[in-house]
CSV table of C-alpha atoms in Angstrom, one decimal:
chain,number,residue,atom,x,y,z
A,23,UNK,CA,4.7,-2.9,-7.0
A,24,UNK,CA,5.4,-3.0,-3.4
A,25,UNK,CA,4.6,0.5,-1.8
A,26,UNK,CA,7.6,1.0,0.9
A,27,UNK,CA,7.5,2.3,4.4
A,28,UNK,CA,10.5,4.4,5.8
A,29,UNK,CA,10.6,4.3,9.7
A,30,UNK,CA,13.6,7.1,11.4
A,31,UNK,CA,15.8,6.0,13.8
A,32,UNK,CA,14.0,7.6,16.7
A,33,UNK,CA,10.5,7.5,16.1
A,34,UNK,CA,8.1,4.3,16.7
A,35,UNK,CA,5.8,5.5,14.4
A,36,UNK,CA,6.1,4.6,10.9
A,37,UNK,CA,6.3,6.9,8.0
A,38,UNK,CA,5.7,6.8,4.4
A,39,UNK,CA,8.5,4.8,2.5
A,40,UNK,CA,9.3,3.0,-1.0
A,41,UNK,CA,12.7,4.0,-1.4
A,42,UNK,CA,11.4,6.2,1.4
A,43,UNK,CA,12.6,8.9,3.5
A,44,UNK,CA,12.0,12.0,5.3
A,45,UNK,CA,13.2,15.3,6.4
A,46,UNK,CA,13.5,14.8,9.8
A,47,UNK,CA,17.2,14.3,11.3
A,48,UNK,CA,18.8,10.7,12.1
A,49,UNK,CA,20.0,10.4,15.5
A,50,UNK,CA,24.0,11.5,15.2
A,51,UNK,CA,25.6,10.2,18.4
A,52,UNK,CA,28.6,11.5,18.4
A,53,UNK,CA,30.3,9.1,21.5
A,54,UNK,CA,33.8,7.9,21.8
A,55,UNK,CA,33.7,5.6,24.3
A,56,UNK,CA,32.1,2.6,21.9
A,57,UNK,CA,34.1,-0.4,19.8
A,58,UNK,CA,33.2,-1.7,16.6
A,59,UNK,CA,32.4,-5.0,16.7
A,60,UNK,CA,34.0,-8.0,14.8
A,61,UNK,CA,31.6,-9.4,12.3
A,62,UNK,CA,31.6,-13.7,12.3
A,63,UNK,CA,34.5,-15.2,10.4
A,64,UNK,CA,34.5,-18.3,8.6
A,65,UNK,CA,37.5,-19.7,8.0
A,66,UNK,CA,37.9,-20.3,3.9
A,67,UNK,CA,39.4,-24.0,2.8
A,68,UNK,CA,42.5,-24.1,0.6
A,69,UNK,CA,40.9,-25.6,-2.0
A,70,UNK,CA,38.3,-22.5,-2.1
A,71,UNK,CA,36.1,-22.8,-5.4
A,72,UNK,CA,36.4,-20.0,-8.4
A,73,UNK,CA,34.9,-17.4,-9.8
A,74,UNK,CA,33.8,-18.9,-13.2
A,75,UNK,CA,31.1,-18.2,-16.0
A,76,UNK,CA,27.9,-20.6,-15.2
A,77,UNK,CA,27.4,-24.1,-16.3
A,78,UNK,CA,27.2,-24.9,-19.8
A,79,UNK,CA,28.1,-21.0,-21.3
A,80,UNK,CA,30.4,-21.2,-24.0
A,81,UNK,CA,31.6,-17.9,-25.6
A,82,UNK,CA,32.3,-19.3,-28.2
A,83,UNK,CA,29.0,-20.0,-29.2
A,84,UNK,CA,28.0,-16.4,-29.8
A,85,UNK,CA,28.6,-13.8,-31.9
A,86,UNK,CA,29.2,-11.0,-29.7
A,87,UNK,CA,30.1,-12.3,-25.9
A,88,UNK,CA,31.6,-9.4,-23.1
A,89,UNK,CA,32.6,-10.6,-19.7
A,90,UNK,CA,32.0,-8.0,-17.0
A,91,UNK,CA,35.3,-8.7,-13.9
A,92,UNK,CA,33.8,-9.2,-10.4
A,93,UNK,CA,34.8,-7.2,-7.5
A,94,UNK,CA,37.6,-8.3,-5.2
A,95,UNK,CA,35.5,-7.8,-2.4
A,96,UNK,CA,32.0,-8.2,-2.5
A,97,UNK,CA,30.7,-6.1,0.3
A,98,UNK,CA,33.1,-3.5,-0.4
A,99,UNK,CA,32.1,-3.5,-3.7
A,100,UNK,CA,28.1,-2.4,-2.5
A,101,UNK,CA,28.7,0.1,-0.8
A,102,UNK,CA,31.0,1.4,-3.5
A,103,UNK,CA,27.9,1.1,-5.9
A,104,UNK,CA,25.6,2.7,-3.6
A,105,UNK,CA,27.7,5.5,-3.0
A,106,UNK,CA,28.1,5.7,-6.9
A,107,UNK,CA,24.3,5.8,-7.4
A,108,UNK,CA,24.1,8.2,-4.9
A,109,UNK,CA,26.3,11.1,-6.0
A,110,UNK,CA,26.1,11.4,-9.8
A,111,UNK,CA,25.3,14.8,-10.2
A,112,UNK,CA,22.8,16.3,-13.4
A,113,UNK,CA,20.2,19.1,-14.0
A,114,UNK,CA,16.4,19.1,-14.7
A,115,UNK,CA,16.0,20.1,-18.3
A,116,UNK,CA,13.1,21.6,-17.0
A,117,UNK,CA,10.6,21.3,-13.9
A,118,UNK,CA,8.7,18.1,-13.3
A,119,UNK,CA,6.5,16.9,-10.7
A,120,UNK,CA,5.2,13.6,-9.8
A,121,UNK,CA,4.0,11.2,-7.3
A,122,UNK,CA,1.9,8.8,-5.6
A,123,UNK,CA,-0.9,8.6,-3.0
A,124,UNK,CA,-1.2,5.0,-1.6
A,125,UNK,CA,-3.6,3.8,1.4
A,126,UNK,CA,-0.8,4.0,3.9
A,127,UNK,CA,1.7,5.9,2.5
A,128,UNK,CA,2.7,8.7,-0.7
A,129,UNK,CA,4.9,11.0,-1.4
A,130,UNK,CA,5.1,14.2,-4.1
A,131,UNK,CA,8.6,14.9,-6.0
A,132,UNK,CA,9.5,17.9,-7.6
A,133,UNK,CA,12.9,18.6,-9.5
A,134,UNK,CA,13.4,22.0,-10.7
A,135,UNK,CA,15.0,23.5,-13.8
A,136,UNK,CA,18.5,24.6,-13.2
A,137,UNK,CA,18.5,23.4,-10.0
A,138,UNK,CA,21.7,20.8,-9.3
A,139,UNK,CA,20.8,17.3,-7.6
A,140,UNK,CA,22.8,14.5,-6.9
A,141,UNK,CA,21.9,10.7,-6.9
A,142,UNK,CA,20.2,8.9,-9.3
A,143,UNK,CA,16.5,10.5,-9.0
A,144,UNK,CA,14.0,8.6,-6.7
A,145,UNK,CA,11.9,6.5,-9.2
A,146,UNK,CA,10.7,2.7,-10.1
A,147,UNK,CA,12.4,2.5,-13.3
A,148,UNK,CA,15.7,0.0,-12.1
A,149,UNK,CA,17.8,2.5,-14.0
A,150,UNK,CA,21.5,1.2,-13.9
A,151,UNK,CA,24.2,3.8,-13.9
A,152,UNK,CA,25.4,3.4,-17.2
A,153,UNK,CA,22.1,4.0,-18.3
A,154,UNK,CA,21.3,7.2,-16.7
A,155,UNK,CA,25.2,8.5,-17.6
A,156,UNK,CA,24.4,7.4,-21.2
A,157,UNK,CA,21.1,9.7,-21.1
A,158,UNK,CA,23.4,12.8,-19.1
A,159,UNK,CA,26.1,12.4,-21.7
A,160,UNK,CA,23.5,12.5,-24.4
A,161,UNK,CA,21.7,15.7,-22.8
A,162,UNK,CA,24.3,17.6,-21.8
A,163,UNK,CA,23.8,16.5,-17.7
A,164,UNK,CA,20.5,17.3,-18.2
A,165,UNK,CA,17.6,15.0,-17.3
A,166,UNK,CA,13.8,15.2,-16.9
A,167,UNK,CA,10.8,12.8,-17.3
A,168,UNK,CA,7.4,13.3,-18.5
A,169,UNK,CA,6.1,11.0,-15.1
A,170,UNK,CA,2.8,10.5,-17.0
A,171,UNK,CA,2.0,7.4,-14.5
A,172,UNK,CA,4.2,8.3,-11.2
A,173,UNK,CA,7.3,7.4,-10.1
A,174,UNK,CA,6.9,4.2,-12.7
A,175,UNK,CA,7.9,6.6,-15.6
A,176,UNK,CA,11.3,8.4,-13.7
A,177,UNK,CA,14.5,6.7,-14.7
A,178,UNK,CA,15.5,6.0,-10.9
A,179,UNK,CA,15.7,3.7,-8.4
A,180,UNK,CA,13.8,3.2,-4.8
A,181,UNK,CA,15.4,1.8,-1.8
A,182,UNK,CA,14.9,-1.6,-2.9
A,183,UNK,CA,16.0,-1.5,-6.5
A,184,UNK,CA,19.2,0.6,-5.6
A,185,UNK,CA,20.4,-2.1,-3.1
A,186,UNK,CA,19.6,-5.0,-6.0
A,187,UNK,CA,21.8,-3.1,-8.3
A,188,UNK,CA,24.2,-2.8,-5.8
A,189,UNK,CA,24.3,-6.6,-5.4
A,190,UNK,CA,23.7,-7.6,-8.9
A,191,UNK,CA,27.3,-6.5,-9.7
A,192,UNK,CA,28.3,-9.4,-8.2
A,193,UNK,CA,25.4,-11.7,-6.9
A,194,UNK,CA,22.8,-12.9,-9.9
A,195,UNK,CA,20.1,-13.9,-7.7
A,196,UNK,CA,19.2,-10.2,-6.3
A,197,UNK,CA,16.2,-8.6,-8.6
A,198,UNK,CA,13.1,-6.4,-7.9
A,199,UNK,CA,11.2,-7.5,-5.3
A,200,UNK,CA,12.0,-6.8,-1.6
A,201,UNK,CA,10.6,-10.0,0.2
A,202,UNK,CA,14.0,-11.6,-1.2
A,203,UNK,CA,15.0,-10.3,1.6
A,204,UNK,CA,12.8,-10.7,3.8
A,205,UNK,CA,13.7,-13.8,6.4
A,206,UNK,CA,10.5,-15.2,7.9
A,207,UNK,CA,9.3,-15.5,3.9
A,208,UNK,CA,11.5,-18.7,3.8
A,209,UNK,CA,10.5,-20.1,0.4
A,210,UNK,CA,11.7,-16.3,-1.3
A,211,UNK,CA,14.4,-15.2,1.2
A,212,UNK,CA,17.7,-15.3,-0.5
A,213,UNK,CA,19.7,-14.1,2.2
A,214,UNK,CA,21.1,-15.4,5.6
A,215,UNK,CA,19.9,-14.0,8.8
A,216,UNK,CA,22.6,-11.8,10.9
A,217,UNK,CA,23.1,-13.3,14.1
A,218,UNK,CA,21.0,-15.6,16.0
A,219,UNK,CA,17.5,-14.2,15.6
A,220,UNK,CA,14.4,-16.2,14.7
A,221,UNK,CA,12.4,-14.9,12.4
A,222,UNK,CA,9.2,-17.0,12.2
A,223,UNK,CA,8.1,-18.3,8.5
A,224,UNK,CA,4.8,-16.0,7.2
A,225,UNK,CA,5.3,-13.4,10.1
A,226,UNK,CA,4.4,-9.6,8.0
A,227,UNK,CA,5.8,-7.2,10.6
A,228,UNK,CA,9.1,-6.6,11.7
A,229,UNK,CA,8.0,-5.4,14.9
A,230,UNK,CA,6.1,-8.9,15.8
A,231,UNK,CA,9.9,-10.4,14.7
A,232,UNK,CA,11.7,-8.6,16.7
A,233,UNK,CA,9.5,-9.1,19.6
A,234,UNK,CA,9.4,-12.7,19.2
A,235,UNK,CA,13.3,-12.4,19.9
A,236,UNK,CA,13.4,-9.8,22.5
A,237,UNK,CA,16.5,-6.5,22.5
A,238,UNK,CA,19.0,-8.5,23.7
A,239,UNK,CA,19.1,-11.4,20.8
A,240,UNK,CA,18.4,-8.2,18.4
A,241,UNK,CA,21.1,-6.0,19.9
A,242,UNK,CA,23.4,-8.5,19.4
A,243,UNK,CA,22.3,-9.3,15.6
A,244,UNK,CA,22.9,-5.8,15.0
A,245,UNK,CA,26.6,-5.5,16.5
A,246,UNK,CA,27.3,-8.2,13.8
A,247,UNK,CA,25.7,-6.3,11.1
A,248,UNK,CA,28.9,-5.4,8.7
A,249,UNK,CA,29.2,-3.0,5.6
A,250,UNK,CA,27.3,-4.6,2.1
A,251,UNK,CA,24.5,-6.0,4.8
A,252,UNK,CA,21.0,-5.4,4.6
A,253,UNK,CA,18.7,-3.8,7.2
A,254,UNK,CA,15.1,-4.1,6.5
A,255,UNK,CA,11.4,-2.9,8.2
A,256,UNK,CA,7.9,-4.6,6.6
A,257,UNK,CA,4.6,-4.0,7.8
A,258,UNK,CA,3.0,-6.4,5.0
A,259,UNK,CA,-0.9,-5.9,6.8
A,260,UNK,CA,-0.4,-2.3,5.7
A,261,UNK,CA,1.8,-3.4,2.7
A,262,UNK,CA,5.1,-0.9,3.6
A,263,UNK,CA,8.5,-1.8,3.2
A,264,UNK,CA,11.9,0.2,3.8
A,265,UNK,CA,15.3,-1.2,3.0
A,266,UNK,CA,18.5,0.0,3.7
A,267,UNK,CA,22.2,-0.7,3.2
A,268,UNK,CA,24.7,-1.0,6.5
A,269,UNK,CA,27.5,1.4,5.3
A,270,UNK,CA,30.3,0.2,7.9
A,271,UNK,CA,30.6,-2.1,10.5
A,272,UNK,CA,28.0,-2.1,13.7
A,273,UNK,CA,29.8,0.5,16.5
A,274,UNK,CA,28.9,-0.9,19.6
A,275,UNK,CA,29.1,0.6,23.2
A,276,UNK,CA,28.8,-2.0,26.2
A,277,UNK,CA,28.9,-1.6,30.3
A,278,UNK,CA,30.7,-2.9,32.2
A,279,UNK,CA,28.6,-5.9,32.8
A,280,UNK,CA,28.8,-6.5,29.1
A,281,UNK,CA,25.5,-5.4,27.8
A,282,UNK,CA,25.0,-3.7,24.3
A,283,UNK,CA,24.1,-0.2,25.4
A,284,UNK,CA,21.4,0.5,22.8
A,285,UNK,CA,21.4,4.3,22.8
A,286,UNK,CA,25.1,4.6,22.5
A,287,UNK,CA,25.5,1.5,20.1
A,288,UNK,CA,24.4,2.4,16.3
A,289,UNK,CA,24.8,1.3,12.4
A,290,UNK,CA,25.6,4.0,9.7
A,291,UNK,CA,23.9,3.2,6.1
A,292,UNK,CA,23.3,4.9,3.4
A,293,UNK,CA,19.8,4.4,1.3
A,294,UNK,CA,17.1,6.1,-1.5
A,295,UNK,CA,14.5,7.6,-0.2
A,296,UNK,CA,11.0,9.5,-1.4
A,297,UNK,CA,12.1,13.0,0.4
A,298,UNK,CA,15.0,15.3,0.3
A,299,UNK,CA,17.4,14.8,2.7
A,300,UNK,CA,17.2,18.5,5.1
A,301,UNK,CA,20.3,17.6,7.0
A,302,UNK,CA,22.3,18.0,3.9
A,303,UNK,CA,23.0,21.5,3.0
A,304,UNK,CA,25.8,21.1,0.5
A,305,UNK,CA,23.4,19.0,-2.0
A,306,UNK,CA,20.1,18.1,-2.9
A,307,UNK,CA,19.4,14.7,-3.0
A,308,UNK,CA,17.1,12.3,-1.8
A,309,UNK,CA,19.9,9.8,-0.7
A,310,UNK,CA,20.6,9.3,3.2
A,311,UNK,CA,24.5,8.6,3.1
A,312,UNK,CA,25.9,7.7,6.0
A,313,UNK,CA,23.2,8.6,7.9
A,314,UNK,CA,23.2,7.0,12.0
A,315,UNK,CA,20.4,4.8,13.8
A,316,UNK,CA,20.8,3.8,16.9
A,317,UNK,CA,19.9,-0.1,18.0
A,318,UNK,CA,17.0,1.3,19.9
A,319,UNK,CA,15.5,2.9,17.2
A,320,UNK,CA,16.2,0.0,15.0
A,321,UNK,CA,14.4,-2.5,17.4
A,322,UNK,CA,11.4,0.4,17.9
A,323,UNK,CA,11.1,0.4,14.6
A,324,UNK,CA,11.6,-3.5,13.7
A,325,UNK,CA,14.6,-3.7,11.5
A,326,UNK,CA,15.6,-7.0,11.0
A,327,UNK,CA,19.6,-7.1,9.3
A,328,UNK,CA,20.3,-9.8,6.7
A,329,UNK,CA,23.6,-10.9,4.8
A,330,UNK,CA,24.5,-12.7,1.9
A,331,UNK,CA,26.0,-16.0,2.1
A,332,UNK,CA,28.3,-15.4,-1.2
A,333,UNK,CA,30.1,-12.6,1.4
A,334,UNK,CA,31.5,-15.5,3.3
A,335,UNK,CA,34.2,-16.5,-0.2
A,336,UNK,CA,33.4,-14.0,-2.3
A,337,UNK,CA,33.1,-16.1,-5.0
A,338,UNK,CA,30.1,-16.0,-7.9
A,339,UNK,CA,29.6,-16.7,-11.7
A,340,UNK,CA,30.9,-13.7,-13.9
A,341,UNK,CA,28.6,-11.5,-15.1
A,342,UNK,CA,28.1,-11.3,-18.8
A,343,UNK,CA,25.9,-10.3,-22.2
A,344,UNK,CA,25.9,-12.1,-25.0
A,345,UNK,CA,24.3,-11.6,-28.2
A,346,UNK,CA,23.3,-15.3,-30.3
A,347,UNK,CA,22.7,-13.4,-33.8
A,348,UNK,CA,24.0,-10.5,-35.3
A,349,UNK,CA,21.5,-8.5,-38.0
A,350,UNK,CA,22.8,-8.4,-41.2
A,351,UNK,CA,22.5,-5.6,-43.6
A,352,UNK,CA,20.5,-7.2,-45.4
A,353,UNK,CA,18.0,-7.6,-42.8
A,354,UNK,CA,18.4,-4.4,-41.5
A,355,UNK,CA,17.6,-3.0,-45.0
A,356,UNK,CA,14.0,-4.8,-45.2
A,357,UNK,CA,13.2,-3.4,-41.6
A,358,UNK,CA,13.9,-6.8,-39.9
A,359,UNK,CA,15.8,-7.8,-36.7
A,360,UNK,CA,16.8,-11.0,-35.5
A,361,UNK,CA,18.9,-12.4,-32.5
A,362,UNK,CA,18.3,-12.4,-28.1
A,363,UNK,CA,20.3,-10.9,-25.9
A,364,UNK,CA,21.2,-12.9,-23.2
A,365,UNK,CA,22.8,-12.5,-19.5
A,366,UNK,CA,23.4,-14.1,-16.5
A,367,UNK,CA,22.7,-11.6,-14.1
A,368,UNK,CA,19.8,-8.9,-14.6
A,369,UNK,CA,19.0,-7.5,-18.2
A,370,UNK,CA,18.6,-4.5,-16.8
A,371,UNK,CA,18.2,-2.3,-20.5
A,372,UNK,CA,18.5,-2.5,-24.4
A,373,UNK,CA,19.1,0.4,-26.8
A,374,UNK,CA,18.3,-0.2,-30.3
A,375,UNK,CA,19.2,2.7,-31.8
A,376,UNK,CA,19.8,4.5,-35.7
A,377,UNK,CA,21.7,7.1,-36.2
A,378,UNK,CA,22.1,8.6,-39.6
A,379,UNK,CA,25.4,9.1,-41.8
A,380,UNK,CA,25.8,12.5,-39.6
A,381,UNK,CA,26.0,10.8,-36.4
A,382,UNK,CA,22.4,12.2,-35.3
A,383,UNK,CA,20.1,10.0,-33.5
A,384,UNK,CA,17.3,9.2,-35.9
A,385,UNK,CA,15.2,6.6,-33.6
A,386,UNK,CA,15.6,4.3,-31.1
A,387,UNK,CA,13.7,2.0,-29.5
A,388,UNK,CA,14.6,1.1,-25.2
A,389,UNK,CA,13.7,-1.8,-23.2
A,390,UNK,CA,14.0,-1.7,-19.7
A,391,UNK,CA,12.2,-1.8,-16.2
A,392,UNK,CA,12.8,-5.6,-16.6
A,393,UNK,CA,13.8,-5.9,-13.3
A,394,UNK,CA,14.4,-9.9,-13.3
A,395,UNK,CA,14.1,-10.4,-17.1
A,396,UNK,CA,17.4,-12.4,-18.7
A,397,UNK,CA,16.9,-12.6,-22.1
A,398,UNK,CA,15.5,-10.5,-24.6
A,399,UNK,CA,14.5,-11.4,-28.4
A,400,UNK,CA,15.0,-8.3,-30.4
A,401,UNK,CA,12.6,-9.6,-34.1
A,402,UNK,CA,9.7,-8.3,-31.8
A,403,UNK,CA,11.3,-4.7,-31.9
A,404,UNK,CA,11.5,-4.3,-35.7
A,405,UNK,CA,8.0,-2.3,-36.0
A,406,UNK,CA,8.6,0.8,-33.6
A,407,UNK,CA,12.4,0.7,-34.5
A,408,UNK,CA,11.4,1.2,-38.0
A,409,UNK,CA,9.0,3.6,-38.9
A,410,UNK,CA,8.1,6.8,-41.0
A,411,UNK,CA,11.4,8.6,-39.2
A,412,UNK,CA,13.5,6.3,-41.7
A,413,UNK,CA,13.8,7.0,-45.8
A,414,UNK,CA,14.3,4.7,-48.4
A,415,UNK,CA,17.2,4.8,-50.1
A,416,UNK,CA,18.9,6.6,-47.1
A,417,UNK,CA,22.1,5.1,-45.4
A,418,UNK,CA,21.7,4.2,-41.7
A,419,UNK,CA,23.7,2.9,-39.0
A,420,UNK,CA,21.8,0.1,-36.6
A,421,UNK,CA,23.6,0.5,-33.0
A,422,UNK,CA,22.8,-2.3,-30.3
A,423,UNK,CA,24.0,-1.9,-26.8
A,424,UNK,CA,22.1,-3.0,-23.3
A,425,UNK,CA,23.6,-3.1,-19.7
A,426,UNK,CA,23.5,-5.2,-16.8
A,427,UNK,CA,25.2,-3.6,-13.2
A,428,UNK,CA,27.9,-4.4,-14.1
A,429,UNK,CA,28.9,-2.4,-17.2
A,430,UNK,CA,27.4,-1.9,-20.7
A,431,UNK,CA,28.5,-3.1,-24.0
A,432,UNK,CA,27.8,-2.6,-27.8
A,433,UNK,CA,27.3,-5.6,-28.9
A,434,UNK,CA,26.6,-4.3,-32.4
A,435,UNK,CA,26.7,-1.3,-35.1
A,436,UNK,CA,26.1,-2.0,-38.7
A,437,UNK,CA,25.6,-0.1,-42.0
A,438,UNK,CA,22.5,-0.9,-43.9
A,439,UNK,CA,20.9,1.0,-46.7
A,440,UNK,CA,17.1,1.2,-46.1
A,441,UNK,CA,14.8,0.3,-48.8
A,442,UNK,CA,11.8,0.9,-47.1
């Protein structure tokens, strides 16, 4: 797992990230006198291609298929999910602590009992909002982990993994790792560059990047920056990364001969962090939303901003899930399972669940943290799903659902008399 590096808006040194933070202030100019700057256009043909489902997927061909709609607009659309991550609200069931200590950078959470947070909790588990409100709305808005092994073990996100969800209600390619996003790691970048910057291919550090193009080519990249874009800061020789999202479009202040002024000029994003943010009294969270960095501290730092080319037509292949084979009752009766769930975006969690003829939860078995996964083949789940919690003789109820970003769906619930 990549260990991330936060660096603020106006300090040169770099501080401890993964979905990173800190409680120092970001800079908060407060000018009038600036513009905001128009973001490249690209004029979109009449005969402008569809959204469709991908190549060769028939619905037809399964037995349970749901479509998930795409967005109208795509970057509006990531910052919308950002925002959503960032301000679902729950309660610790009861204190828990965890962290980790890297070589070049850790960080120590604690959530406490009765105590009200909002944002998806600052963990590495890829946990989807439907997911997480699933768990509240079982719980009572009440959440807590165990965090045997760290921040791996907190249903969460990091910086990384909240923008990929973000994107992957609409783009399939995004997943786990951030040097997707990366530009000078040409054979695994997946987005496009903002502005005219070079980024050269194996360069580690942003700061060597932005170097290599001097502030005025970066100043400029960064007045183009527009809301749903991506800025990013990698020091891979000390193996840190921050990402954040650009919440708006670049506000940009220029003389009179024309030049970006760099301490007036700024870009507003919001992002998960590893520390609380202290400039926010009215909640506690460890999302920075809406939160200002000025293009001098961005170039100090070496952010680098990216894009996605699918922003240009906002066009994309549907998301959905699809499930090939439905257990019978039969099966379900001798303690089998059979079938794969299947998507075209991220597989991002499956509940296999059995409730009794009460409605209560008797056991269920979750698979998630795939991160990139697609497809999952559920015959493999038969032995944890049933064990000694089940009777024979005893009616059950066998409840499938999973969830990509965009949505969740049942894709099954059957009756089934267990015989043991």
């Amino acid at each position: 797992m990549k260990k991330l590096l936060v660096f603020f808006a106006i300090i040169v040194l770099a501080i401890t990230v993964s979905a990173c933070g800190s409680d120092k202030p970001s800079p908060n100019d407060n000018e009038t006198t600036v513009q905001t700057a128009e973001p490249e256009t690209t004029e979109q043909p009449d005969n402008k291609p569809a959204n469709k489902l991908p190549d060769g997927i028939n619905p037809d061909e399964y037995a349970k298929f749901v479509q998930f709609d795409l967005p109208e607009n795509f970057r509006e659309a990531a910052v919308a999910q950002m925002r959503k991550q960032a301000t679902v609200e729950w309660t610790p069931e009861y204190t828990f602590s965890y962290g980790n200590t890297y070589d070049n950078w850790g960080f120590k959470m604690t959530y406490t009992a009765g105590k009200k947070y909002t944002g998806l909790p600052y963990g590495n588990m890829n946990c989807n909002m439907s997911e997480f409100q699933k768990y509240l709305d079982e719980h009572g808005g009440k959440f807590a982990a165990k965090a045997e092994n760290g921040y791996n073990d907190v249903m969460g996100t990091q910086c990384s993994t909240a923008i990929n969800l973000s994107f992957q209600t609409f783009f399939p390619e995004a997943c786990k790792v951030s040097d997707s996003w990366w530009p000078s790691y040409h054979s695994k970048f997946i987005g496009i560059n903002v502005g005219s910057y070079e980024a050269p291919d194996g360069m580690k550090r942003g700061v060597d990047i932005v170097a290599h193009n001097g502030e005025e080519k970066m100043y400029e990249s960064y007045a183009l920056a527009d809301m749903g874009d991506v800025i990013i800061s990698k020091d891979d020789e000390r193996a840190v990364t921050h990402v954040r999202m650009v919440a708006a479009k670049a506000v940009v202040a220029r003389g009179a001969n024309g030049q970006i002024n760099p301490n007036r000029s700024y870009l507003v994003c919001i992002e998960q962090t590893d520390s609380f943010d202290s400039t926010r009294k009215d909640v506690n969270t460890t999302w920075w939303v809406d939160h200002k960095y000025t293009f001098a501290s961005l170039y100090q730092g070496g952010w680098v901003p990216v894009s996605l080319e699918c922003y240009k037509d906002n066009v994309s292949v549907y998301p959905y899930i699809a499930l090939d084979e439905i257990p019978t009752a039969d099966m379900l009766a001798k303690g089998t399972l059979g079938g794969t769930v299947s998507t075209d975006y991220t597989l991002n969690y499956i509940h296999l669940s059995i409730y009794d003829k009460a409605g209560n939860l008797v056991n269920r078995v979750v698979k998630n943290n795939s991160f990139d996964g697609s497809k999952e083949n559920l015959r493999k789940h038969a032995f944890n799903l049933f064990n000694d919690s089940l009777k024979a003789g005893t009616e059950y109820t066998f409840v499938l659902d999973a969830g990509i970003a965009a949505g969740n769906a049942e894709l099954c619930r059957v009756d089934f008399t267990y015989n043991g």
